[in-house]
Coordinates of C-alpha atoms in Angstrom, one line a residue:
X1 CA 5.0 33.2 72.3
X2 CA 3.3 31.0 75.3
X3 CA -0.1 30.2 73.4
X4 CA 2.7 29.4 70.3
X5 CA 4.6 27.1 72.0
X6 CA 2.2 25.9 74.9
X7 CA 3.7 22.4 74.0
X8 CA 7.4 23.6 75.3
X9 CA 6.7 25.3 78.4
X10 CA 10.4 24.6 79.6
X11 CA 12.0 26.4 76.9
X12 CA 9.4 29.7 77.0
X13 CA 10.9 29.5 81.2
X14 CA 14.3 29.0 79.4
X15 CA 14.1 32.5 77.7
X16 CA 13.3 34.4 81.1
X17 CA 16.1 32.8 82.9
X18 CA 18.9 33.8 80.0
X19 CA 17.5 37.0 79.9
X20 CA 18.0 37.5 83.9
X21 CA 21.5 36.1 83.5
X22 CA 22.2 39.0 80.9
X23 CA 24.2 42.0 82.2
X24 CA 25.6 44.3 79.8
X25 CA 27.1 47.9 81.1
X26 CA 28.1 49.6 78.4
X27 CA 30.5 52.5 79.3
X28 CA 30.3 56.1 78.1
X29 CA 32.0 59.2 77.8
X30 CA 35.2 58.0 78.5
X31 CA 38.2 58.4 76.3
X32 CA 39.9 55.1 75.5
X33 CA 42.7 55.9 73.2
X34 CA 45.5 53.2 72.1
X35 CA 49.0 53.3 73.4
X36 CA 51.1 54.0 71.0
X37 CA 54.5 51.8 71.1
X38 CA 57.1 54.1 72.4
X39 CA 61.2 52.9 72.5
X40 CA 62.2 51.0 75.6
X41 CA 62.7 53.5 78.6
X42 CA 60.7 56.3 77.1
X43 CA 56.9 57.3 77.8
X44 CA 54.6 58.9 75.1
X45 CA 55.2 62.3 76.5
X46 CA 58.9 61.9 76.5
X47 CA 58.5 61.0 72.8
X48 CA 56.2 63.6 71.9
X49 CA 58.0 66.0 73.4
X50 CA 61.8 64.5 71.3
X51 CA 59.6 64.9 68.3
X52 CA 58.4 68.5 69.4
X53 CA 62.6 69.4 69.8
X54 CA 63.2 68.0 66.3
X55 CA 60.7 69.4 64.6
X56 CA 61.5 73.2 66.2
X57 CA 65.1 72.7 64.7
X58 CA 63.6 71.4 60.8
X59 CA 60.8 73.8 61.2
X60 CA 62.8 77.3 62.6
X61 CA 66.2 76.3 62.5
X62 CA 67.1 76.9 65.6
X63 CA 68.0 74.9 68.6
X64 CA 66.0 74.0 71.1
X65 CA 67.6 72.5 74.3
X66 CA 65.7 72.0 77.1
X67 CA 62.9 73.5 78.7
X68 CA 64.7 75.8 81.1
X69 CA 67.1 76.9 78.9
X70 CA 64.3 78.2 76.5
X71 CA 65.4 81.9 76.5
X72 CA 69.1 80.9 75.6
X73 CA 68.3 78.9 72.3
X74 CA 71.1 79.0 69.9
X75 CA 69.6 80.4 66.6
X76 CA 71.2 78.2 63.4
X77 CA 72.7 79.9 60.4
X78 CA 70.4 78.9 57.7
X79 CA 69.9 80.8 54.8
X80 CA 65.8 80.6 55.1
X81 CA 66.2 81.8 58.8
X82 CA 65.2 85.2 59.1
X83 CA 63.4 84.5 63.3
X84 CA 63.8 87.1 65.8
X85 CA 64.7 86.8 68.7
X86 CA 61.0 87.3 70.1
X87 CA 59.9 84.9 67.3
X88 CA 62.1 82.0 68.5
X89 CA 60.6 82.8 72.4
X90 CA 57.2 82.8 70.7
X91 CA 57.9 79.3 69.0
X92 CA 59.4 78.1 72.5
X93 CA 56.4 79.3 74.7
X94 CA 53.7 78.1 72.7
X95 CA 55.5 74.4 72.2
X96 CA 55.3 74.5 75.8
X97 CA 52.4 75.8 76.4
X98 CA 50.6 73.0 73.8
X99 CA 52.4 70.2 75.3
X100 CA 51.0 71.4 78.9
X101 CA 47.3 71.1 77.9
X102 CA 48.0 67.4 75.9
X103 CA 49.7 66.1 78.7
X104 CA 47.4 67.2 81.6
X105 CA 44.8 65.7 79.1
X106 CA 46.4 62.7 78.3
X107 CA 46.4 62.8 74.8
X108 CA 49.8 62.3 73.5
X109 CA 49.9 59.1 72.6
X110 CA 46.8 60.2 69.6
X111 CA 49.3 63.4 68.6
X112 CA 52.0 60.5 67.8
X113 CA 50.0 57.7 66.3
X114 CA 48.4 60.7 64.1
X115 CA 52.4 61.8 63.6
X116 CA 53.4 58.1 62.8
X117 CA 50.7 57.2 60.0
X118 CA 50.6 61.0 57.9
X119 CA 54.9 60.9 58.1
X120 CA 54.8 56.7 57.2
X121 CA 52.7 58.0 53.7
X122 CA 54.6 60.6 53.0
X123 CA 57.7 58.5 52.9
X124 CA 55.8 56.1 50.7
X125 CA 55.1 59.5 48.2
X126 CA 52.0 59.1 49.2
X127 CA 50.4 63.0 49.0
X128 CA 48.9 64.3 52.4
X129 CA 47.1 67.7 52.7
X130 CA 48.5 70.4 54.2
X131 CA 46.5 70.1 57.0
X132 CA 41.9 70.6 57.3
X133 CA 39.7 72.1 60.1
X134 CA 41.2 73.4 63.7
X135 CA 44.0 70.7 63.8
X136 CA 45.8 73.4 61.8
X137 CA 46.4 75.5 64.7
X138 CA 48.4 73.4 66.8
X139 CA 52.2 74.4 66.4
X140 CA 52.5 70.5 67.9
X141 CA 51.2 69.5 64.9
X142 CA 53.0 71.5 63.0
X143 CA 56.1 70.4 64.6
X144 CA 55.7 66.3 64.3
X145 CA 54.6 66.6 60.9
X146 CA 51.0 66.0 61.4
X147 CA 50.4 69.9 59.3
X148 CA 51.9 71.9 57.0
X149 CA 51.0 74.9 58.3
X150 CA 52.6 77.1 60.7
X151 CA 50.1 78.7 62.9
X152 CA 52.1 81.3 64.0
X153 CA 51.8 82.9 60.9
X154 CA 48.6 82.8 60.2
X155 CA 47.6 83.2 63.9
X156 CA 45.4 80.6 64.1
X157 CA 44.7 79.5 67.9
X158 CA 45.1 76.5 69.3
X159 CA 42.1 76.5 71.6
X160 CA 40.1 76.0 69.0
X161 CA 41.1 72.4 68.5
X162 CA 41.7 71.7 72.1
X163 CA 40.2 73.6 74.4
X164 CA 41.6 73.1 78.1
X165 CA 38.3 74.5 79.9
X166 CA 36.2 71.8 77.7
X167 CA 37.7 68.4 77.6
X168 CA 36.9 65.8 74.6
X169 CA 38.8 63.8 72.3
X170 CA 41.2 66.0 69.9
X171 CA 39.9 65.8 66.0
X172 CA 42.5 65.7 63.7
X173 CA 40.6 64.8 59.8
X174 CA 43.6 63.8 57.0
X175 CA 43.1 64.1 53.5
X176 CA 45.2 61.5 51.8
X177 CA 45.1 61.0 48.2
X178 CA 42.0 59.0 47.2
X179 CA 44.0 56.6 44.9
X180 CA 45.8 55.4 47.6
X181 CA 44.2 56.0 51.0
X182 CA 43.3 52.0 51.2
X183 CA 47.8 51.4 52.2
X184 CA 47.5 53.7 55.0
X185 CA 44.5 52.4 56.4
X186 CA 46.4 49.1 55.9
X187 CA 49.1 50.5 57.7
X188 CA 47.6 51.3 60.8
X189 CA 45.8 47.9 61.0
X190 CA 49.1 46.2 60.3
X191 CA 51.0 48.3 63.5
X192 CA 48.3 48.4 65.8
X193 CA 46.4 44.6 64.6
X194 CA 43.6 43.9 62.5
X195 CA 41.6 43.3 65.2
X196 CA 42.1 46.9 66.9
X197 CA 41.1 48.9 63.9
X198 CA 38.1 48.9 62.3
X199 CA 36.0 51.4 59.5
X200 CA 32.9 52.4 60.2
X201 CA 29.2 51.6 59.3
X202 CA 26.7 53.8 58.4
X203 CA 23.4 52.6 57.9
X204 CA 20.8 54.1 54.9
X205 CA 17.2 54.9 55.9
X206 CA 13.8 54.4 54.1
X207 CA 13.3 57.7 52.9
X208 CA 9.5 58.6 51.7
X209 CA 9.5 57.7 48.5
X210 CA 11.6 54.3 48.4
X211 CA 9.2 53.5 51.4
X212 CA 5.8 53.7 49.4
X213 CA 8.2 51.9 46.1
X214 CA 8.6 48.9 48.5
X215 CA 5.3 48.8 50.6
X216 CA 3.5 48.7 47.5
X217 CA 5.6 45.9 45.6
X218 CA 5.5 44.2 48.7
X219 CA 1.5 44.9 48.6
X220 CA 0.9 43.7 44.8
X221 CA 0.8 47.4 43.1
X222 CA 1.7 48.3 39.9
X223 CA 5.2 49.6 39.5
X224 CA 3.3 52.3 37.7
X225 CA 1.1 53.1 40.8
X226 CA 3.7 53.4 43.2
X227 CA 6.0 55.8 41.0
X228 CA 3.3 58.4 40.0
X229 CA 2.4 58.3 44.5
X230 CA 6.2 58.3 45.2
X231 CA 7.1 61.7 42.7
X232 CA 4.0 63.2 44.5
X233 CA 6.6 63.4 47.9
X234 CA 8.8 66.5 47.0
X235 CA 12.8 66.0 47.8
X236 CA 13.6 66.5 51.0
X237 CA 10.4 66.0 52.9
X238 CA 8.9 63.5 54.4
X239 CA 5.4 61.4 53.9
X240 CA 3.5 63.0 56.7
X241 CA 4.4 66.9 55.6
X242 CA 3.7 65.7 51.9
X243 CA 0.2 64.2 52.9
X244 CA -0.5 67.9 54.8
X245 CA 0.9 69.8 51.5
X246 CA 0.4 68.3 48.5
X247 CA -3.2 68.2 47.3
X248 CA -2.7 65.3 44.6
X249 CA -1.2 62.9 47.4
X250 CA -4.2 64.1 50.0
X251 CA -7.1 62.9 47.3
X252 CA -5.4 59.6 46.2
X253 CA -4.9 58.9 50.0
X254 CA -8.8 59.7 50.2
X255 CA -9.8 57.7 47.3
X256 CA -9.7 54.2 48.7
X257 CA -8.7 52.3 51.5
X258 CA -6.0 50.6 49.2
X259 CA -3.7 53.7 48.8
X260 CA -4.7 54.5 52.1
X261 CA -3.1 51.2 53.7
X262 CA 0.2 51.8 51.5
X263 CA 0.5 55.3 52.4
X264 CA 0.2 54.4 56.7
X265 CA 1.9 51.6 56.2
X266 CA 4.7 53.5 54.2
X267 CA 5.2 56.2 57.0
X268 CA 5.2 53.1 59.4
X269 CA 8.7 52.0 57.9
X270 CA 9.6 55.5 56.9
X271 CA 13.0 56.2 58.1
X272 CA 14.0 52.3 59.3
X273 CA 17.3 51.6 58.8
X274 CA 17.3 50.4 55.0
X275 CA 21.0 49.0 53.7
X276 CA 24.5 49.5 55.3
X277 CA 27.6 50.7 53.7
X278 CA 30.8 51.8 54.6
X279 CA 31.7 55.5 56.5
X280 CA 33.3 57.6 53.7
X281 CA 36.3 58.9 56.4
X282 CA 35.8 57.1 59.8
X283 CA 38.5 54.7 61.4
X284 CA 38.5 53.5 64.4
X285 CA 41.6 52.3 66.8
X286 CA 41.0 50.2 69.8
X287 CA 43.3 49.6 73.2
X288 CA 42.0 46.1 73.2
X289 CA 40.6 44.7 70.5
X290 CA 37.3 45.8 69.1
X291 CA 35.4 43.2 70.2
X292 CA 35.6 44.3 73.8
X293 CA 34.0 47.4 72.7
X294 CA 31.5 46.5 70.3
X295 CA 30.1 44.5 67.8
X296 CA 31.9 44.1 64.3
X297 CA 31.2 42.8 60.9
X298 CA 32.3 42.1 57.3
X299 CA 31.3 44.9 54.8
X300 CA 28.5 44.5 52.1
X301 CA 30.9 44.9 49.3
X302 CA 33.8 43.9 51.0
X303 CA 34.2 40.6 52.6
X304 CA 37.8 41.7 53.8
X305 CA 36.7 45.5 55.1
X306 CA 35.9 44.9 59.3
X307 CA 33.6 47.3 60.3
X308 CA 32.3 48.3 63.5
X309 CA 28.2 47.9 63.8
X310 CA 28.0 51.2 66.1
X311 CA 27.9 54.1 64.1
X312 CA 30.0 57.0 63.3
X313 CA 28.1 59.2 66.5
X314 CA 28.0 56.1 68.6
X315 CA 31.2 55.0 69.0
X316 CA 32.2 58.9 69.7
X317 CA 30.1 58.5 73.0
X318 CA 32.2 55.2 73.9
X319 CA 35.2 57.3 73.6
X320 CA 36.9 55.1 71.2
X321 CA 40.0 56.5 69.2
X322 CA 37.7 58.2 65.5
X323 CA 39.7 59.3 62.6
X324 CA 39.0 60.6 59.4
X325 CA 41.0 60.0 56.6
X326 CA 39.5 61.2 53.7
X327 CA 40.3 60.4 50.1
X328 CA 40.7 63.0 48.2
X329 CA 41.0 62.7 44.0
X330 CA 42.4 66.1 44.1
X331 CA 46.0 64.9 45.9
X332 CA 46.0 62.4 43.3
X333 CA 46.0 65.2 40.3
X334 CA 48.8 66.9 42.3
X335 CA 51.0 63.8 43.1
X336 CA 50.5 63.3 39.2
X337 CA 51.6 66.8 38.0
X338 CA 54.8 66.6 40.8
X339 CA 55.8 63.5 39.2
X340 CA 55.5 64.1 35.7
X341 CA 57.4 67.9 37.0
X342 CA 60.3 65.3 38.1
X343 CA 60.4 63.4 35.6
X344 CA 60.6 65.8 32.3
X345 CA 62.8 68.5 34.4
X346 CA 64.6 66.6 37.1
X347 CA 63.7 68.7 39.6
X348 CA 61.8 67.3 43.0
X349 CA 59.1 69.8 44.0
X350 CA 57.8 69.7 47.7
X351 CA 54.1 71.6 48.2
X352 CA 55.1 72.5 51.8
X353 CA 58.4 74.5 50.0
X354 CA 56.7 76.1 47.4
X355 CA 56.9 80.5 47.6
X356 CA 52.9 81.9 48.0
X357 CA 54.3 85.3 46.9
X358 CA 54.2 84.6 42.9
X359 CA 53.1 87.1 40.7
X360 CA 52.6 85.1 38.2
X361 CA 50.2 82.8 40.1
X362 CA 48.2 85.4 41.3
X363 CA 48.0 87.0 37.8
X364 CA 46.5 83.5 36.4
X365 CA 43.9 83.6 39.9
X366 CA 43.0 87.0 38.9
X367 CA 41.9 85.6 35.5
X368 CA 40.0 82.9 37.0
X369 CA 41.6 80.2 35.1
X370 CA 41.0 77.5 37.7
X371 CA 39.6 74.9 35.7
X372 CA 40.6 71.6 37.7
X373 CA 41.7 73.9 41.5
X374 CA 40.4 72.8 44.2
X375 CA 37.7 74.8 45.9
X376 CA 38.4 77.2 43.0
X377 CA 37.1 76.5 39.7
X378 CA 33.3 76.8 40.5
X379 CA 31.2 79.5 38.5
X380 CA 31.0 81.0 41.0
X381 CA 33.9 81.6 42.5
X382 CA 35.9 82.4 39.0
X383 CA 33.8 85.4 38.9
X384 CA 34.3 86.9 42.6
X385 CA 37.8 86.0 41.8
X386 CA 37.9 88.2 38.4
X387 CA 36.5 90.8 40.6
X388 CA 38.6 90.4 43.5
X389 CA 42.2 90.5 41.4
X390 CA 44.0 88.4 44.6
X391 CA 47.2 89.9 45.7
X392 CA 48.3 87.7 48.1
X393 CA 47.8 84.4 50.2
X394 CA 45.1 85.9 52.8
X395 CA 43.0 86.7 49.9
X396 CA 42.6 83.3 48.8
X397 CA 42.0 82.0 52.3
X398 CA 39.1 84.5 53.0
X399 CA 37.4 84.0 49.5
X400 CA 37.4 80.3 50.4
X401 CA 35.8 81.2 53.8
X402 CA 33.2 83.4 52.4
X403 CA 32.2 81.5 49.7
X404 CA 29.4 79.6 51.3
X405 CA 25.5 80.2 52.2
X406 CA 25.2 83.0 54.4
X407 CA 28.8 84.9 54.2
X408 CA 28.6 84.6 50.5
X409 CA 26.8 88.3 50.7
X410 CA 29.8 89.6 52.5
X411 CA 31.6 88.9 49.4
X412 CA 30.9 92.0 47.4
X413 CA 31.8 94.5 50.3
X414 CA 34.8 92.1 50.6
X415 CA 35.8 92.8 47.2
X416 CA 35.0 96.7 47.2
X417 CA 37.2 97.3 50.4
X418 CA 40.3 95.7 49.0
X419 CA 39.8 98.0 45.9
X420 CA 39.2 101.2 48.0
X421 CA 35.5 101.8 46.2
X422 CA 34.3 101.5 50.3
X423 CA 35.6 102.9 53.2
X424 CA 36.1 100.4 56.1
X425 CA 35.0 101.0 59.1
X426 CA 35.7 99.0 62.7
X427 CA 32.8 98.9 65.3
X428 CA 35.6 99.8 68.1
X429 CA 39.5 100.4 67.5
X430 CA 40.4 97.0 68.9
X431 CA 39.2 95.7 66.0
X432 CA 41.4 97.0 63.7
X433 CA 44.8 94.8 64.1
X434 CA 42.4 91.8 64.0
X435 CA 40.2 93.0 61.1
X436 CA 42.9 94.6 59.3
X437 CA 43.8 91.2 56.5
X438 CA 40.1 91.1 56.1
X439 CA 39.4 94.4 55.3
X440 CA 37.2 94.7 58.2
X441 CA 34.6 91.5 58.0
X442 CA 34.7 88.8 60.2
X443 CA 35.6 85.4 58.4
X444 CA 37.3 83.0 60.4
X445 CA 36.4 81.4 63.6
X446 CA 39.7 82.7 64.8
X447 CA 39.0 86.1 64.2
X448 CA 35.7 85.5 66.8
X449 CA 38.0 83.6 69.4
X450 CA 40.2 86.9 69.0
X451 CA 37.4 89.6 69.3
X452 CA 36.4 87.6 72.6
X453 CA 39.3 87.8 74.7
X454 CA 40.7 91.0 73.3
X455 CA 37.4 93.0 73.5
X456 CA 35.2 91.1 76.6
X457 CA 38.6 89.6 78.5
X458 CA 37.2 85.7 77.7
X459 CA 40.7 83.2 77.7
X460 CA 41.0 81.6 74.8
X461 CA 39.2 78.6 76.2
X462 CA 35.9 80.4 77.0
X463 CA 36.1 81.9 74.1
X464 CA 35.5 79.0 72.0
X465 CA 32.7 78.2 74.1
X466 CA 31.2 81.3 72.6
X467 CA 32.7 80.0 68.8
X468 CA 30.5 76.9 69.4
X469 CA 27.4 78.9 70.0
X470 CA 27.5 81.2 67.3
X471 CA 28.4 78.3 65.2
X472 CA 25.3 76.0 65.9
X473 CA 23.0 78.5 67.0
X474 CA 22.3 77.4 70.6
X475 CA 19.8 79.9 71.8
X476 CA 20.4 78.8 75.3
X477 CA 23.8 78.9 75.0
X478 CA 24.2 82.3 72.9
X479 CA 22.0 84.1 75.4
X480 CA 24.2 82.9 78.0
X481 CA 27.2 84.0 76.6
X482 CA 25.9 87.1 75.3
X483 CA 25.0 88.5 78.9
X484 CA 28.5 86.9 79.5
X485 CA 30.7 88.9 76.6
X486 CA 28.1 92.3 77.5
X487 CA 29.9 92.3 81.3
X488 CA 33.3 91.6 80.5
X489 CA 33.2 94.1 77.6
X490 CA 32.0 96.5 80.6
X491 CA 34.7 95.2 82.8
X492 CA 37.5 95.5 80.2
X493 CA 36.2 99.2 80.0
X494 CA 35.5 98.4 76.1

């Protein structure tokens, strides 16, 4: 730059001076999450904890008055209330127990601006899912509306979405019906300000064989050249493992030093950042506006879309608020058949009311005639689902769960232990109550978090430190734990 412009030696000082005066800190690992705007003379927990209250009554019809006066709750005639009196102290504990661990964290504001935006779009008839992921097992959740699923029935734990030994921003992902996904968004940038919520960029890298397609127009080759060296990479891998495997790629990098200079250059640029497009799920919500944060921008496609320029991973290390609300064309298939349901027999069906006891249903499962069901009308699964002959709801959830690389083999044994063509067997007699719906295989992740505290003594919370190993194979971490579960199997005289 000094030989380039040795005629403006004041402005090559210039550059050294602005870049001294530059300071940036940028701060990580902190959580940063918006305040949600709470009534005058009420805090977010208070709120929360109103919404908690109401939802116990339109949830379990029963009263719930204060927290003292737990034990004492009025049960409410209601003709769908069939609670014990040990169900309705179950209900109360673990409400208070779940609003313990979100206030010491300090997350109640996200648990209402999560509540506010799913219960605005139902109002608006616009079709929510049920509830995805480990969100489901938070009764809070379930009682502000942000699920439709009552984890008390299915047992499903709550430490698995927030775990109080292992702080980190809650995750709650939203499937909204795809058609109309773009008016909530809107929403939430109306309440909180356009310039506090954001999408999020993702950015699309040279891969190996677009890489040699532009070095080599940008060189002068042939379109014909470049294709027949590009199909020589196979799918998935890059140029270098392709130059060490493929023996046609090898000799036409050997041939000349023409192919040779657009094959190093190509695995020069391979996997530089390429084009940017939009996150398919990601929002972000800011305390301050964005800009304080980060940088923004105007999308490709869409010169009203603001998106951050961090990516989805970055901005999670900022600590900024991250949701995920994910269209989904299947809510729109269902809103459809409700409405046309309504509007031929006048009768207003709500998903969350609907019985999961039908025969009838379970008769058309059992036939696999689930062209057009979501997660259910693969090849696949229609023909584990002829075999299996589902009898009721758990069936259907561990099916889902197994169907996937890896568990997928547990699928026939699965199958043969519901029909009584195998015996089941538990490693160890504690395993029985929590094996016993799944015919003795493990499926879900709660069934793990279950096996470790009532087998090794692990709380809840350590236990889905052990959940996160298994899950992403940390050998570190596994080996860890596994010297860890080992003793306090020993300990608990298992």
């Amino acid at each position: 730059m000094s030989e380039l412009f040795s005629d403006l030696p004041e402005a090559i000082e210039n550059t050294i001076k602005i870049a001294d005066r530059c300071q940036v800190e940028i701060p990580m690992g902190s959580s940063i999450l918006p305040d949600y705007p709470v009534p005058t003379g009420t805090t977010a927990r208070s709120e929360l904890r109103r919404l908690c209250v109401e939802g116990v009554k339109t949830r379990f019809f029963f009263d719930y008055k204060k927290q003292q006066d737990w034990k004492e709750s009025e049960i409410l005639p209601s003709p769908s209330n069939d609670l014990t009196e040990e169900m309705t102290m179950r209900v109360a504990k673990r409400m208070e127990y779940e609003l313990s661990i979100i206030e010491k964290m300090g997350f109640e504001s996200y648990f209402l601006i999560t509540a506010d935006f799913i219960n605005w779009a139902r109002k608006q008839n616009i079709a929510i899912g049920p509830g995805r992921g480990s969100a489901a097992g938070s009764l809070v959740g379930f009682l502000t509306g942000i699920t439709d699923i009552d984890p008390l029935h299915y047992n499903l734990i709550f430490e698995r979405f927030l775990n109080p030994e292992r702080i980190s921003m809650p995750d709650i992902d939203t499937d909204i019906m795809d058609a109309r996904r773009d008016e909530v968004i809107d929403y939430v940038r109306i309440k909180y300000g356009a310039d506090h919520v954001a999408q999020i960029i993702t950015f699309g890298t040279m891969l190996a064989r677009n890489a040699i397609r532009d070095i080599g127009r940008v060189l002068g080759f042939a379109y014909q050249e470049c294709d027949y060296l590009a199909k020589l990479i196979p799918f998935g891998s890059t140029l270098k493992e392709a130059l060490e495997s493929v023996n046609d790629l090898k000799d036409s990098y050997n041939a000349n030093e023409r192919n040779k200079k657009l094959l190093d250059l190509a695995q020069r640029v391979e996997g530089v950042a390429r084009h940017t497009s939009v996150h398919a799920a990601g929002v972000v919500i800011s305390k301050e506006p964005l800009t304080s944060y980060l940088p923004i921008q105007y999308a490709v496609k869409d010169d009203k879309a603001v998106i951050t320029q961090y990516a989805m991973n970055d901005v999670d290390h900022l600590g900024l608020l991250k949701m995920d609300f994910l269209g989904l064309a299947n809510l729109n298939i269902i809103q459809r058949a409700l409405e046309i349901i309504e509007a031929i027999h006048e009768q207003k069906i709500e998903i969350r009311n609907m019985a999961t006891d039908d025969p009838e249903a379970y008769k058309l499962l059992s036939r696999a005639e689930t062209t057009g069901v979501f997660q259910l009308e693969s090849a696949g699964m229609k023909r584990y689902l002829r075999e299996l002959k589902p009898t009721e709801f758990e069936d259907i959830i561990s099916m889902v769960a197994l169907y996937r690389p890896g568990p997928m083999d547990s699928i026939p044994t699965f199958i043969d232990s519901k029909h009584g063509r195998q015996t089941i067997t538990y490693l160890h007699p504690i395993l029985e109550p929590i094996l016993e719906k799944t015919y003795g295989i493990i499926v879900t992740q709660d069934q793990v978090l279950q096996i470790a505290r009532d087998f090794a003594g692990f709380t809840y919370g350590e236990a889905d430190v052990l959940r996160k190993a298994v899950g992403k194979k940390i050998k570190k971490l596994l080996d860890e734990q596994r010297e860890k579960f080992i003793d306090g199997a020993v300990k608990n005289k298992k």
